[in-house]
Short mmCIF file of C-alpha atoms in Angstrom, two decimals:
data_model
loop_
_atom_site.label_atom_id
_atom_site.label_comp_id
_atom_site.label_asym_id
_atom_site.label_seq_id
_atom_site.Cartn_x
_atom_site.Cartn_y
_atom_site.Cartn_z
CA MET P 1 16.53 54.37 -37.86
CA LEU P 2 16.77 55.11 -41.57
CA THR P 3 14.73 53.39 -44.22
CA LYS P 4 16.50 51.36 -46.89
CA LYS P 5 16.12 54.09 -49.53
CA GLN P 6 17.21 56.82 -47.12
CA HIS P 7 20.34 54.84 -46.23
CA GLU P 8 21.14 54.14 -49.90
CA LEU P 9 20.81 57.80 -50.78
CA LEU P 10 22.94 58.91 -47.84
CA LEU P 11 25.75 56.53 -48.85
CA PHE P 12 25.52 57.65 -52.49
CA ILE P 13 25.78 61.34 -51.56
CA ASP P 14 28.68 60.61 -49.20
CA LEU P 15 30.54 58.66 -51.90
CA ARG P 16 30.11 61.39 -54.51
CA LEU P 17 31.26 64.06 -52.06
CA LYS P 18 34.39 62.07 -51.27
CA GLU P 19 35.11 61.42 -54.97
CA SER P 20 34.49 64.87 -56.41
CA GLY P 21 33.69 67.24 -53.57
CA VAL P 22 30.35 68.03 -55.24
CA ALA P 23 26.97 66.59 -54.28
CA PRO P 24 25.11 64.70 -57.03
CA SER P 25 22.17 66.34 -58.78
CA PHE P 26 18.62 65.23 -58.07
CA ASP P 27 18.53 63.56 -61.49
CA GLU P 28 21.69 61.61 -60.63
CA MET P 29 20.21 60.61 -57.27
CA LYS P 30 17.00 59.50 -58.95
CA ASP P 31 18.87 57.35 -61.46
CA ALA P 32 21.19 55.89 -58.82
CA LEU P 33 18.26 54.74 -56.67
CA GLY P 34 16.14 53.61 -59.62
CA LEU P 35 13.28 55.98 -58.86
CA LYS P 36 10.86 57.32 -61.46
CA SER P 37 10.29 60.77 -59.96
CA LYS P 38 12.44 63.48 -58.42
CA SER P 39 9.67 64.08 -55.89
CA GLY P 40 10.78 60.85 -54.21
CA ILE P 41 14.30 62.28 -53.89
CA HIS P 42 12.90 65.49 -52.40
CA ARG P 43 11.14 63.41 -49.78
CA LEU P 44 14.25 61.39 -48.95
CA ILE P 45 16.44 64.50 -48.72
CA ARG P 46 13.95 66.16 -46.41
CA ALA P 47 13.84 63.07 -44.18
CA LEU P 48 17.65 62.87 -43.99
CA GLU P 49 17.84 66.57 -43.18
CA GLU P 50 15.18 66.32 -40.47
CA ARG P 51 17.04 63.41 -38.87
CA GLY P 52 20.34 65.28 -38.87
CA PHE P 53 22.27 63.09 -41.34
CA ILE P 54 22.77 65.85 -43.91
CA ARG P 55 22.52 69.61 -44.00
CA ARG P 56 22.17 72.10 -46.81
CA LEU P 57 24.86 74.75 -47.15
CA PRO P 58 23.30 78.20 -47.71
CA HIS P 59 23.84 80.29 -50.84
CA ARG P 60 25.40 77.44 -52.78
CA ALA P 61 23.80 75.35 -55.50
CA ARG P 62 23.72 71.56 -54.95
CA ALA P 63 25.48 72.14 -51.62
CA LEU P 64 24.94 69.23 -49.26
CA GLU P 65 27.08 68.05 -46.37
CA VAL P 66 26.89 64.61 -44.79
CA THR P 67 27.08 65.13 -41.03
CA ARG P 68 27.07 61.48 -39.93
CA ILE P 69 26.70 57.93 -41.22
CA PRO P 70 24.55 55.56 -39.14
CA GLU P 71 25.88 52.26 -37.90
CA ILE P 72 24.06 49.23 -39.30
CA THR P 73 22.45 47.59 -36.28
CA GLY P 74 19.57 45.84 -37.95
CA ARG P 75 17.28 45.76 -40.92
CA PRO P 76 16.35 49.24 -42.20
CA ALA P 77 12.79 50.37 -41.66
CA THR P 78 10.39 50.57 -44.56
CA ASP P 79 9.77 53.97 -46.12
CA ASP P 80 6.23 53.94 -44.72
CA GLN P 81 7.22 53.14 -41.15
CA ASN P 82 7.81 56.79 -40.24
CA SER P 83 4.37 57.91 -41.38
CA ARG P 84 1.04 56.17 -41.04
CA VAL P 85 -1.16 55.75 -44.10
CA ILE P 86 -4.89 55.28 -43.90
CA GLN P 87 -7.03 54.59 -46.95
CA GLY P 88 -10.67 53.71 -47.53
CA ASP P 89 -13.93 54.91 -49.03
CA PHE P 90 -14.92 56.72 -45.79
CA LYS P 91 -18.60 56.14 -46.51
CA SER P 92 -21.69 55.71 -44.34
CA ARG P 93 -21.22 55.68 -40.57
CA PRO P 94 -18.11 57.23 -38.97
CA ARG P 95 -15.27 54.82 -38.37
CA ARG P 96 -12.16 54.81 -36.24
CA VAL P 97 -8.66 54.82 -37.70
CA PRO P 98 -7.55 51.19 -38.23
CA ASP P 99 -4.51 49.77 -36.51
CA PRO P 100 -1.19 50.20 -38.31
CA GLN P 101 -0.68 47.76 -41.18
CA PRO P 102 2.44 45.70 -41.84
CA ALA P 103 5.16 47.40 -43.81
CA GLY P 104 4.57 47.25 -47.55
CA ARG P 105 0.76 47.17 -47.31
CA ASP P 106 -1.88 49.86 -47.30
CA ALA P 107 -4.84 49.94 -44.90
CA THR P 108 -6.87 47.61 -47.14
CA GLY P 109 -4.18 44.94 -46.87
CA ARG P 110 -3.05 45.28 -50.49
CA GLU P 111 0.65 45.12 -51.20
CA PHE P 112 2.19 48.11 -52.91
CA ALA P 113 5.61 49.15 -54.16
CA ASP P 114 8.13 51.24 -52.26
CA SER P 115 6.28 54.47 -51.56
CA VAL P 116 9.00 56.66 -52.99
CA ALA P 117 9.30 54.55 -56.16
CA GLU P 118 5.75 55.36 -57.29
CA VAL P 119 5.03 58.91 -56.23
CA LEU P 120 2.73 61.47 -57.80
CA ASP P 121 2.69 65.18 -57.07
CA ILE P 122 -0.85 66.39 -56.41
CA PRO P 123 -2.02 69.93 -55.55
CA MET P 124 -2.01 70.90 -51.88
CA HIS P 125 -4.84 73.40 -51.39
CA GLY P 126 -3.96 74.51 -47.86
CA ARG P 127 -6.12 73.98 -44.77
CA ILE P 128 -9.79 73.04 -44.66
CA ALA P 129 -11.95 73.40 -41.59
CA ALA P 130 -13.34 70.19 -40.17
CA GLY P 131 -15.45 72.47 -38.01
CA THR P 132 -16.55 75.94 -39.05
CA PRO P 133 -16.34 76.48 -42.84
CA ILE P 134 -13.42 78.54 -44.15
CA GLU P 135 -12.83 80.60 -47.28
CA ALA P 136 -12.88 78.82 -50.64
CA LEU P 137 -9.64 76.95 -51.22
CA GLN P 138 -6.81 78.10 -53.46
CA GLN P 139 -3.79 76.10 -54.64
CA TYR P 140 -0.62 76.81 -52.68
CA SER P 141 1.82 74.00 -53.50
CA THR P 142 2.09 70.31 -54.33
CA ILE P 143 2.62 67.24 -52.16
CA PRO P 144 4.15 63.85 -53.11
CA VAL P 145 1.69 60.97 -52.54
CA PRO P 146 2.20 57.22 -53.15
CA SER P 147 0.22 56.34 -56.26
CA ALA P 148 -1.22 53.28 -54.49
CA LEU P 149 -3.32 55.62 -52.35
CA LEU P 150 -5.04 57.30 -55.29
CA THR P 151 -8.01 56.17 -57.36
CA ARG P 152 -8.83 57.02 -60.96
CA GLY P 153 -9.36 60.66 -61.79
CA GLU P 154 -7.96 63.96 -60.51
CA HIS P 155 -6.92 64.36 -56.88
CA TYR P 156 -5.81 67.05 -54.47
CA ALA P 157 -4.80 67.22 -50.80
CA LEU P 158 -5.92 69.33 -47.84
CA GLU P 159 -4.66 69.78 -44.30
CA VAL P 160 -7.44 69.35 -41.75
CA ALA P 161 -8.07 72.10 -39.20
CA GLY P 162 -10.46 71.40 -36.34
CA ASP P 163 -12.04 68.43 -34.60
CA SER P 164 -15.51 68.07 -36.10
CA MET P 165 -14.60 64.77 -37.85
CA ILE P 166 -12.74 63.07 -34.99
CA ASP P 167 -15.31 60.27 -34.64
CA ALA P 168 -14.53 59.35 -38.26
CA GLY P 169 -10.85 59.07 -37.36
CA ILE P 170 -9.92 62.41 -38.97
CA PHE P 171 -7.93 64.67 -36.66
CA ASP P 172 -6.57 68.19 -36.63
CA GLY P 173 -3.35 68.29 -38.69
CA ASP P 174 -4.15 65.21 -40.82
CA THR P 175 -3.75 65.44 -44.60
CA VAL P 176 -6.82 64.22 -46.48
CA LEU P 177 -6.68 62.98 -50.08
CA ILE P 178 -9.64 64.11 -52.17
CA ARG P 179 -10.85 62.81 -55.53
CA ARG P 180 -12.22 65.77 -57.45
CA CYS P 181 -15.89 65.35 -58.37
CA ASP P 182 -19.08 67.40 -58.41
CA ASN P 183 -21.45 64.77 -57.07
CA ALA P 184 -21.47 62.26 -54.22
CA GLU P 185 -23.74 59.74 -52.54
CA ASN P 186 -25.37 59.97 -49.14
CA GLY P 187 -22.87 58.96 -46.47
CA ASP P 188 -19.78 60.11 -48.40
CA ILE P 189 -17.37 62.46 -46.66
CA VAL P 190 -17.00 65.38 -49.03
CA VAL P 191 -15.45 68.78 -49.50
CA ALA P 192 -18.49 71.04 -49.76
CA LEU P 193 -18.36 74.63 -51.00
CA VAL P 194 -21.08 76.77 -49.41
CA ASP P 195 -22.29 79.96 -51.15
CA ASP P 196 -19.17 79.79 -53.38
CA VAL P 197 -17.02 81.26 -50.58
CA GLU P 198 -16.73 78.72 -47.75
CA ALA P 199 -15.37 75.16 -47.85
CA THR P 200 -15.79 72.46 -45.24
CA LEU P 201 -15.19 68.71 -44.78
CA LYS P 202 -18.36 66.90 -43.71
CA THR P 203 -20.53 63.82 -44.29
CA LEU P 204 -23.11 64.46 -47.00
CA HIS P 205 -26.83 63.75 -46.64
CA LYS P 206 -29.31 64.90 -49.29
CA ARG P 207 -32.79 65.70 -47.99
CA GLY P 208 -34.98 66.71 -50.91
CA ALA P 209 -34.45 70.42 -51.53
CA GLN P 210 -31.93 70.60 -48.70
CA VAL P 211 -28.41 69.32 -48.06
CA ALA P 212 -27.20 68.33 -44.61
CA LEU P 213 -23.47 68.53 -43.84
CA GLU P 214 -23.02 66.30 -40.81
CA PRO P 215 -19.99 66.44 -38.49
CA ALA P 216 -18.54 63.33 -36.86
CA ASN P 217 -18.45 64.89 -33.41
CA ARG P 218 -21.36 64.47 -30.99
CA THR P 219 -20.84 67.95 -29.55
CA LEU P 220 -21.47 69.69 -32.90
CA GLU P 221 -24.67 70.26 -34.84
CA THR P 222 -25.42 69.28 -38.42
CA GLN P 223 -25.38 72.19 -40.88
CA ILE P 224 -28.42 72.32 -43.21
CA TYR P 225 -28.50 74.42 -46.39
CA PRO P 226 -30.71 74.79 -49.47
CA ALA P 227 -29.35 72.42 -52.11
CA GLY P 228 -28.55 75.32 -54.45
CA LYS P 229 -26.12 76.80 -51.93
CA VAL P 230 -23.87 73.73 -51.72
CA LYS P 231 -21.46 72.51 -54.39
CA ILE P 232 -19.51 69.27 -54.03
CA GLN P 233 -15.80 69.81 -54.67
CA GLY P 234 -14.59 66.26 -54.08
CA ARG P 235 -14.90 63.01 -52.11
CA LEU P 236 -12.52 61.73 -49.45
CA VAL P 237 -10.51 58.68 -50.59
CA GLY P 238 -7.56 58.56 -48.21
CA LEU P 239 -5.66 60.10 -45.35
CA LEU P 240 -2.03 60.66 -44.35
CA ARG P 241 -0.84 61.15 -40.80
CA ARG P 242 2.68 61.85 -39.52
CA TYR P 243 3.83 61.08 -35.98
#
């Protein structure tokens, strides 16, 4: 089932192809759907392509082909129904992922606008170990994120690798949303940089001259370092998961 915006875009592309034989530009698509950012169009195009409703023709600019038009059998899904969004402060004791929220609301119950209508591109810094620390992160690309999921300040995203935070509801393959900061409180889940070369996602506990990076997995041990060896790179504010 297509979302409302996906269906509108598919019909618009099909109409333009029938009228002129040329697919509309991303700017034209954005204006036609009343979106504020082309990143929303990128997301819709990718979803239509993944579902087999359009395909890109190789070696040709703006070359799209509509392969099929769905029959209208009911109300379109919301744009968040195909991916689950979890948001919270992720502080203190580990918590399980909450049950899915009604369409048009985030995990706190607040209403927000169509996710593709208010989208921000934030840096995607690759994969971070939620187990053994990995090399310090570098920027690889950007990812579109609904602005309702972000707080004030600068943000970036990471893909989780490993299972050391599963008891906090953070699983291998999840995308975590991080607010960039250099300090955090005890109980915050943070991105910690160890010895300037290794980054890991753990719960922070300050113990005098030492810092404990605690996993949320009973089978793993807490990592303890001298405070001078650990730098806070950001605090977890949200999570995205695709099914």
